[in-house]
Amino acid sequence: MPRKQTSEAAFETAIELVLLANGYARTNGKSFDRERAIFPDEALAFIRATQVQAWEKLEALHGDQTGARVLEALCKWLDTHGALATLRHGFKCFGKTLRVACFRPAHGLNPELEARYRANRLGLTRQLHFSPKNEKSLDVVLSVNGIPVVTLELKNPLSGQTAANAIHQYRHDRDPREPVFAFAKRALVHFAVDTEAVHMATRLAGSST
């Protein structure tokens, strides 16, 4: 394997190991819906586990189409209201408010809230093929309950590249019209990283990023 690939993979692994030791879990990139820019299985698993009664009521109406209906409502809400508002406040689905993230309770007096908080699914995906149109990949994507919130392009100076190369990659090789990059609707922040420096952008806009 060329030295460049080896050293960048080692850098990815180092970051991955730290995150896996702090609450993240690997999320398989093959489960990513490129058109809707979401990990549908992760989103549905979180909702089913934390909002049983709401799910059962929806299931009574929609039967085996419940998952599809929930995903349709979630993606429509993300596209209309944005990822941050949806993570904070949830989304509407046939009259029910469903949460897609649970934040740490102010106190530990309510076991149900504590359990919901612990049920959050923090995902880490390496080399995510994100585009419906091609096989380009992002080095690392972090997600919350199936919603991608962070992208990272990693460069290791041992391979002859730095964060400046990652910035160039975001500006010139990442189409902001791709669903995963849709401003405010999916990933909220993009990091260009090497072993010495980190740069970030909240909106991809070609050479104006």
PDB file of C-alpha atoms in Angstrom:
ATOM      1  CA  MET A   1       0.000   0.000   0.000  1.00  0.00           C
ATOM      2  CA  PRO A   2       1.392   3.460  -0.839  1.00  0.00           C
ATOM      3  CA  ARG A   3       2.835   5.390   2.060  1.00  0.00           C
ATOM      4  CA  LYS A   4       0.212   8.154   1.725  1.00  0.00           C
ATOM      5  CA  GLN A   5      -2.692   5.750   2.196  1.00  0.00           C
ATOM      6  CA  THR A   6      -0.939   3.954   5.055  1.00  0.00           C
ATOM      7  CA  SER A   7      -0.180   7.069   7.072  1.00  0.00           C
ATOM      8  CA  GLU A   8      -3.620   8.626   6.582  1.00  0.00           C
ATOM      9  CA  ALA A   9      -5.315   5.363   7.524  1.00  0.00           C
ATOM     10  CA  ALA A  10      -3.224   5.280  10.711  1.00  0.00           C
ATOM     11  CA  PHE A  11      -4.371   8.819  11.526  1.00  0.00           C
ATOM     12  CA  GLU A  12      -7.999   7.796  10.959  1.00  0.00           C
ATOM     13  CA  THR A  13      -7.513   4.813  13.233  1.00  0.00           C
ATOM     14  CA  ALA A  14      -6.016   6.942  16.005  1.00  0.00           C
ATOM     15  CA  ILE A  15      -9.012   9.284  15.958  1.00  0.00           C
ATOM     16  CA  GLU A  16     -11.428   6.385  15.720  1.00  0.00           C
ATOM     17  CA  LEU A  17      -9.966   4.644  18.778  1.00  0.00           C
ATOM     18  CA  VAL A  18     -10.352   7.762  20.928  1.00  0.00           C
ATOM     19  CA  LEU A  19     -13.983   8.237  19.913  1.00  0.00           C
ATOM     20  CA  LEU A  20     -14.873   4.556  20.301  1.00  0.00           C
ATOM     21  CA  ALA A  21     -13.512   4.726  23.849  1.00  0.00           C
ATOM     22  CA  ASN A  22     -15.797   7.677  24.577  1.00  0.00           C
ATOM     23  CA  GLY A  23     -19.267   6.544  23.642  1.00  0.00           C
ATOM     24  CA  TYR A  24     -19.188   6.264  19.849  1.00  0.00           C
ATOM     25  CA  ALA A  25     -19.871   3.083  17.900  1.00  0.00           C
ATOM     26  CA  ARG A  26     -18.966   2.144  14.344  1.00  0.00           C
ATOM     27  CA  THR A  27     -21.784   2.700  11.871  1.00  0.00           C
ATOM     28  CA  ASN A  28     -21.559   0.773   8.620  1.00  0.00           C
ATOM     29  CA  GLY A  29     -21.323   3.077   5.629  1.00  0.00           C
ATOM     30  CA  LYS A  30     -23.265   0.607   3.505  1.00  0.00           C
ATOM     31  CA  SER A  31     -26.380   1.466   5.528  1.00  0.00           C
ATOM     32  CA  PHE A  32     -26.181   5.152   4.493  1.00  0.00           C
ATOM     33  CA  ASP A  33     -29.034   6.382   2.291  1.00  0.00           C
ATOM     34  CA  ARG A  34     -27.146   8.617  -0.129  1.00  0.00           C
ATOM     35  CA  GLU A  35     -30.249  10.258  -1.593  1.00  0.00           C
ATOM     36  CA  ARG A  36     -31.636  11.314   1.773  1.00  0.00           C
ATOM     37  CA  ALA A  37     -28.257  11.640   3.536  1.00  0.00           C
ATOM     38  CA  ILE A  38     -29.264   9.686   6.610  1.00  0.00           C
ATOM     39  CA  PHE A  39     -28.603   6.329   8.272  1.00  0.00           C
ATOM     40  CA  PRO A  40     -32.233   5.127   8.302  1.00  0.00           C
ATOM     41  CA  ASP A  41     -31.720   2.022  10.448  1.00  0.00           C
ATOM     42  CA  GLU A  42     -30.005   4.042  13.175  1.00  0.00           C
ATOM     43  CA  ALA A  43     -32.748   6.674  13.248  1.00  0.00           C
ATOM     44  CA  LEU A  44     -35.540   4.113  13.440  1.00  0.00           C
ATOM     45  CA  ALA A  45     -33.761   2.010  16.074  1.00  0.00           C
ATOM     46  CA  PHE A  46     -33.395   5.060  18.330  1.00  0.00           C
ATOM     47  CA  ILE A  47     -37.024   6.132  17.942  1.00  0.00           C
ATOM     48  CA  ARG A  48     -38.372   2.616  18.538  1.00  0.00           C
ATOM     49  CA  ALA A  49     -36.226   2.160  21.642  1.00  0.00           C
ATOM     50  CA  THR A  50     -36.996   5.490  23.287  1.00  0.00           C
ATOM     51  CA  GLN A  51     -40.608   6.231  22.277  1.00  0.00           C
ATOM     52  CA  VAL A  52     -42.378   2.918  22.454  1.00  0.00           C
ATOM     53  CA  GLN A  53     -45.911   4.217  22.987  1.00  0.00           C
ATOM     54  CA  ALA A  54     -45.739   6.725  20.136  1.00  0.00           C
ATOM     55  CA  TRP A  55     -44.300   4.062  17.850  1.00  0.00           C
ATOM     56  CA  GLU A  56     -47.047   1.596  18.745  1.00  0.00           C
ATOM     57  CA  LYS A  57     -49.743   4.172  17.981  1.00  0.00           C
ATOM     58  CA  LEU A  58     -48.169   4.919  14.613  1.00  0.00           C
ATOM     59  CA  GLU A  59     -47.806   1.213  13.932  1.00  0.00           C
ATOM     60  CA  ALA A  60     -51.508   0.709  14.615  1.00  0.00           C
ATOM     61  CA  LEU A  61     -52.190   3.155  11.782  1.00  0.00           C
ATOM     62  CA  HIS A  62     -49.496   2.226   9.281  1.00  0.00           C
ATOM     63  CA  GLY A  63     -48.555  -1.371   9.999  1.00  0.00           C
ATOM     64  CA  ASP A  64     -45.423  -2.516   8.211  1.00  0.00           C
ATOM     65  CA  GLN A  65     -45.158   0.886   6.514  1.00  0.00           C
ATOM     66  CA  THR A  66     -44.513   2.636   9.832  1.00  0.00           C
ATOM     67  CA  GLY A  67     -40.759   2.879   9.355  1.00  0.00           C
ATOM     68  CA  ALA A  68     -41.126   4.314   5.858  1.00  0.00           C
ATOM     69  CA  ARG A  69     -43.671   6.889   7.051  1.00  0.00           C
ATOM     70  CA  VAL A  70     -41.482   7.964   9.973  1.00  0.00           C
ATOM     71  CA  LEU A  71     -38.437   8.364   7.724  1.00  0.00           C
ATOM     72  CA  GLU A  72     -40.441  10.399   5.217  1.00  0.00           C
ATOM     73  CA  ALA A  73     -41.612  12.725   7.978  1.00  0.00           C
ATOM     74  CA  LEU A  74     -38.144  12.989   9.496  1.00  0.00           C
ATOM     75  CA  CYS A  75     -36.403  13.841   6.227  1.00  0.00           C
ATOM     76  CA  LYS A  76     -39.094  16.350   5.280  1.00  0.00           C
ATOM     77  CA  TRP A  77     -38.691  18.005   8.682  1.00  0.00           C
ATOM     78  CA  LEU A  78     -34.905  18.095   8.330  1.00  0.00           C
ATOM     79  CA  ASP A  79     -35.196  19.696   4.906  1.00  0.00           C
ATOM     80  CA  THR A  80     -37.717  22.277   6.148  1.00  0.00           C
ATOM     81  CA  HIS A  81     -36.505  23.108   9.643  1.00  0.00           C
ATOM     82  CA  GLY A  82     -32.880  22.016   9.583  1.00  0.00           C
ATOM     83  CA  ALA A  83     -30.852  19.419  11.440  1.00  0.00           C
ATOM     84  CA  LEU A  84     -30.135  21.486  14.548  1.00  0.00           C
ATOM     85  CA  ALA A  85     -33.780  22.357  15.255  1.00  0.00           C
ATOM     86  CA  THR A  86     -34.803  18.762  14.577  1.00  0.00           C
ATOM     87  CA  LEU A  87     -32.196  17.384  16.971  1.00  0.00           C
ATOM     88  CA  ARG A  88     -33.244  19.879  19.636  1.00  0.00           C
ATOM     89  CA  HIS A  89     -37.014  19.735  19.328  1.00  0.00           C
ATOM     90  CA  GLY A  90     -37.943  16.602  17.376  1.00  0.00           C
ATOM     91  CA  PHE A  91     -40.299  16.355  14.413  1.00  0.00           C
ATOM     92  CA  LYS A  92     -43.980  15.804  13.706  1.00  0.00           C
ATOM     93  CA  CYS A  93     -45.240  12.560  12.250  1.00  0.00           C
ATOM     94  CA  PHE A  94     -49.005  12.148  11.795  1.00  0.00           C
ATOM     95  CA  GLY A  95     -49.749  14.291  14.831  1.00  0.00           C
ATOM     96  CA  LYS A  96     -47.089  12.729  17.054  1.00  0.00           C
ATOM     97  CA  THR A  97     -43.927  14.561  18.125  1.00  0.00           C
ATOM     98  CA  LEU A  98     -40.984  12.202  17.841  1.00  0.00           C
ATOM     99  CA  ARG A  99     -37.562  12.941  19.284  1.00  0.00           C
ATOM    100  CA  VAL A 100     -34.456  12.151  17.308  1.00  0.00           C
ATOM    101  CA  ALA A 101     -32.049  12.987  20.150  1.00  0.00           C
ATOM    102  CA  CYS A 102     -32.270  13.092  23.928  1.00  0.00           C
ATOM    103  CA  PHE A 103     -30.112  15.532  25.854  1.00  0.00           C
ATOM    104  CA  ARG A 104     -28.578  15.032  29.287  1.00  0.00           C
ATOM    105  CA  PRO A 105     -31.215  15.715  31.977  1.00  0.00           C
ATOM    106  CA  ALA A 106     -30.628  18.591  34.385  1.00  0.00           C
ATOM    107  CA  HIS A 107     -30.708  16.102  37.267  1.00  0.00           C
ATOM    108  CA  GLY A 108     -30.716  12.353  37.786  1.00  0.00           C
ATOM    109  CA  LEU A 109     -34.102  12.123  39.492  1.00  0.00           C
ATOM    110  CA  ASN A 110     -35.965  10.799  36.464  1.00  0.00           C
ATOM    111  CA  PRO A 111     -34.728   7.324  35.487  1.00  0.00           C
ATOM    112  CA  GLU A 112     -36.708   7.377  32.235  1.00  0.00           C
ATOM    113  CA  LEU A 113     -34.968  10.547  31.022  1.00  0.00           C
ATOM    114  CA  GLU A 114     -31.605   9.110  32.021  1.00  0.00           C
ATOM    115  CA  ALA A 115     -32.333   5.936  30.070  1.00  0.00           C
ATOM    116  CA  ARG A 116     -33.357   7.914  26.999  1.00  0.00           C
ATOM    117  CA  TYR A 117     -30.172   9.978  27.168  1.00  0.00           C
ATOM    118  CA  ARG A 118     -28.064   6.825  27.378  1.00  0.00           C
ATOM    119  CA  ALA A 119     -29.938   5.416  24.373  1.00  0.00           C
ATOM    120  CA  ASN A 120     -28.458   8.030  22.008  1.00  0.00           C
ATOM    121  CA  ARG A 121     -26.563   6.331  19.198  1.00  0.00           C
ATOM    122  CA  LEU A 122     -23.351   8.218  18.412  1.00  0.00           C
ATOM    123  CA  GLY A 123     -22.022   6.862  15.156  1.00  0.00           C
ATOM    124  CA  LEU A 124     -18.594   6.930  13.542  1.00  0.00           C
ATOM    125  CA  THR A 125     -18.202   5.961   9.893  1.00  0.00           C
ATOM    126  CA  ARG A 126     -14.911   5.813   8.028  1.00  0.00           C
ATOM    127  CA  GLN A 127     -14.625   6.330   4.294  1.00  0.00           C
ATOM    128  CA  LEU A 128     -18.298   7.102   3.796  1.00  0.00           C
ATOM    129  CA  HIS A 129     -19.407   7.013   0.159  1.00  0.00           C
ATOM    130  CA  PHE A 130     -21.845   9.887   0.392  1.00  0.00           C
ATOM    131  CA  SER A 131     -22.898  10.758  -3.145  1.00  0.00           C
ATOM    132  CA  PRO A 132     -25.783   9.326  -5.194  1.00  0.00           C
ATOM    133  CA  LYS A 133     -23.764  10.253  -8.319  1.00  0.00           C
ATOM    134  CA  ASN A 134     -20.262   8.903  -7.701  1.00  0.00           C
ATOM    135  CA  GLU A 135     -18.059   6.933  -5.320  1.00  0.00           C
ATOM    136  CA  LYS A 136     -16.241   9.794  -3.627  1.00  0.00           C
ATOM    137  CA  SER A 137     -15.825   9.270   0.110  1.00  0.00           C
ATOM    138  CA  LEU A 138     -15.369  11.305   3.270  1.00  0.00           C
ATOM    139  CA  ASP A 139     -12.620  10.184   5.635  1.00  0.00           C
ATOM    140  CA  VAL A 140     -14.822  10.274   8.745  1.00  0.00           C
ATOM    141  CA  VAL A 141     -18.458  11.136   9.384  1.00  0.00           C
ATOM    142  CA  LEU A 142     -19.971  11.443  12.854  1.00  0.00           C
ATOM    143  CA  SER A 143     -23.704  10.991  13.296  1.00  0.00           C
ATOM    144  CA  VAL A 144     -26.300  11.278  16.052  1.00  0.00           C
ATOM    145  CA  ASN A 145     -29.082   8.714  15.878  1.00  0.00           C
ATOM    146  CA  GLY A 146     -28.608   8.357  12.162  1.00  0.00           C
ATOM    147  CA  ILE A 147     -28.322  12.057  11.288  1.00  0.00           C
ATOM    148  CA  PRO A 148     -24.865  13.064   9.982  1.00  0.00           C
ATOM    149  CA  VAL A 149     -23.647  16.121  11.879  1.00  0.00           C
ATOM    150  CA  VAL A 150     -19.860  16.251  11.377  1.00  0.00           C
ATOM    151  CA  THR A 151     -17.596  15.491   8.421  1.00  0.00           C
ATOM    152  CA  LEU A 152     -13.810  15.295   8.617  1.00  0.00           C
ATOM    153  CA  GLU A 153     -11.096  15.201   5.971  1.00  0.00           C
ATOM    154  CA  LEU A 154      -7.846  14.017   7.532  1.00  0.00           C
ATOM    155  CA  LYS A 155      -4.302  14.622   6.318  1.00  0.00           C
ATOM    156  CA  ASN A 156      -1.080  13.318   7.789  1.00  0.00           C
ATOM    157  CA  PRO A 157       2.064  15.415   7.165  1.00  0.00           C
ATOM    158  CA  LEU A 158       3.985  12.122   6.968  1.00  0.00           C
ATOM    159  CA  SER A 159       2.192  11.617   3.652  1.00  0.00           C
ATOM    160  CA  GLY A 160       3.239  15.054   2.406  1.00  0.00           C
ATOM    161  CA  GLN A 161      -0.164  16.683   2.949  1.00  0.00           C
ATOM    162  CA  THR A 162      -1.564  18.994   5.634  1.00  0.00           C
ATOM    163  CA  ALA A 163      -4.892  20.513   6.623  1.00  0.00           C
ATOM    164  CA  ALA A 164      -4.413  22.998   3.780  1.00  0.00           C
ATOM    165  CA  ASN A 165      -4.886  20.118   1.361  1.00  0.00           C
ATOM    166  CA  ALA A 166      -8.079  19.120   3.161  1.00  0.00           C
ATOM    167  CA  ILE A 167      -9.343  22.709   2.881  1.00  0.00           C
ATOM    168  CA  HIS A 168      -8.632  22.617  -0.847  1.00  0.00           C
ATOM    169  CA  GLN A 169     -10.507  19.317  -1.044  1.00  0.00           C
ATOM    170  CA  TYR A 170     -13.600  20.799   0.602  1.00  0.00           C
ATOM    171  CA  ARG A 171     -13.475  23.855  -1.645  1.00  0.00           C
ATOM    172  CA  HIS A 172     -12.838  22.166  -4.967  1.00  0.00           C
ATOM    173  CA  ASP A 173     -13.792  18.489  -4.676  1.00  0.00           C
ATOM    174  CA  ARG A 174     -16.889  18.571  -2.480  1.00  0.00           C
ATOM    175  CA  ASP A 175     -20.077  19.675  -4.219  1.00  0.00           C
ATOM    176  CA  PRO A 176     -22.175  21.681  -1.716  1.00  0.00           C
ATOM    177  CA  ARG A 177     -25.284  20.527  -3.585  1.00  0.00           C
ATOM    178  CA  GLU A 178     -24.752  16.965  -2.387  1.00  0.00           C
ATOM    179  CA  PRO A 179     -27.462  16.022   0.151  1.00  0.00           C
ATOM    180  CA  VAL A 180     -25.003  15.399   3.012  1.00  0.00           C
ATOM    181  CA  PHE A 181     -23.575  18.926   2.608  1.00  0.00           C
ATOM    182  CA  ALA A 182     -26.922  20.755   2.311  1.00  0.00           C
ATOM    183  CA  PHE A 183     -26.424  23.812   4.497  1.00  0.00           C
ATOM    184  CA  ALA A 184     -28.136  23.480   7.887  1.00  0.00           C
ATOM    185  CA  LYS A 185     -30.175  20.492   6.663  1.00  0.00           C
ATOM    186  CA  ARG A 186     -27.678  17.697   7.319  1.00  0.00           C
ATOM    187  CA  ALA A 187     -24.011  17.916   8.399  1.00  0.00           C
ATOM    188  CA  LEU A 188     -23.567  21.018  10.524  1.00  0.00           C
ATOM    189  CA  VAL A 189     -19.786  21.375  10.528  1.00  0.00           C
ATOM    190  CA  HIS A 190     -16.858  20.252   8.394  1.00  0.00           C
ATOM    191  CA  PHE A 191     -13.324  19.819   9.738  1.00  0.00           C
ATOM    192  CA  ALA A 192     -10.028  19.890   7.841  1.00  0.00           C
ATOM    193  CA  VAL A 193      -7.571  18.139  10.122  1.00  0.00           C
ATOM    194  CA  ASP A 194      -3.914  17.204  10.297  1.00  0.00           C
ATOM    195  CA  THR A 195      -1.760  16.195  13.255  1.00  0.00           C
ATOM    196  CA  GLU A 196      -0.899  19.828  14.055  1.00  0.00           C
ATOM    197  CA  ALA A 197      -3.942  21.917  13.103  1.00  0.00           C
ATOM    198  CA  VAL A 198      -7.716  21.847  12.743  1.00  0.00           C
ATOM    199  CA  HIS A 199      -9.845  24.168  10.608  1.00  0.00           C
ATOM    200  CA  MET A 200     -13.620  24.201  10.388  1.00  0.00           C
ATOM    201  CA  ALA A 201     -16.416  25.494   8.184  1.00  0.00           C
ATOM    202  CA  THR A 202     -20.156  25.431   8.771  1.00  0.00           C
ATOM    203  CA  ARG A 203     -21.109  25.945   5.133  1.00  0.00           C
ATOM    204  CA  LEU A 204     -19.549  24.549   1.986  1.00  0.00           C
ATOM    205  CA  ALA A 205     -19.720  27.011  -0.916  1.00  0.00           C
ATOM    206  CA  GLY A 206     -17.133  25.905  -3.434  1.00  0.00           C
ATOM    207  CA  SER A 207     -14.105  28.205  -3.640  1.00  0.00           C
ATOM    208  CA  SER A 208     -15.907  30.667  -1.324  1.00  0.00           C
ATOM    209  CA  THR A 209     -15.948  28.178   1.550  1.00  0.00           C
TER     210      THR A 209
END
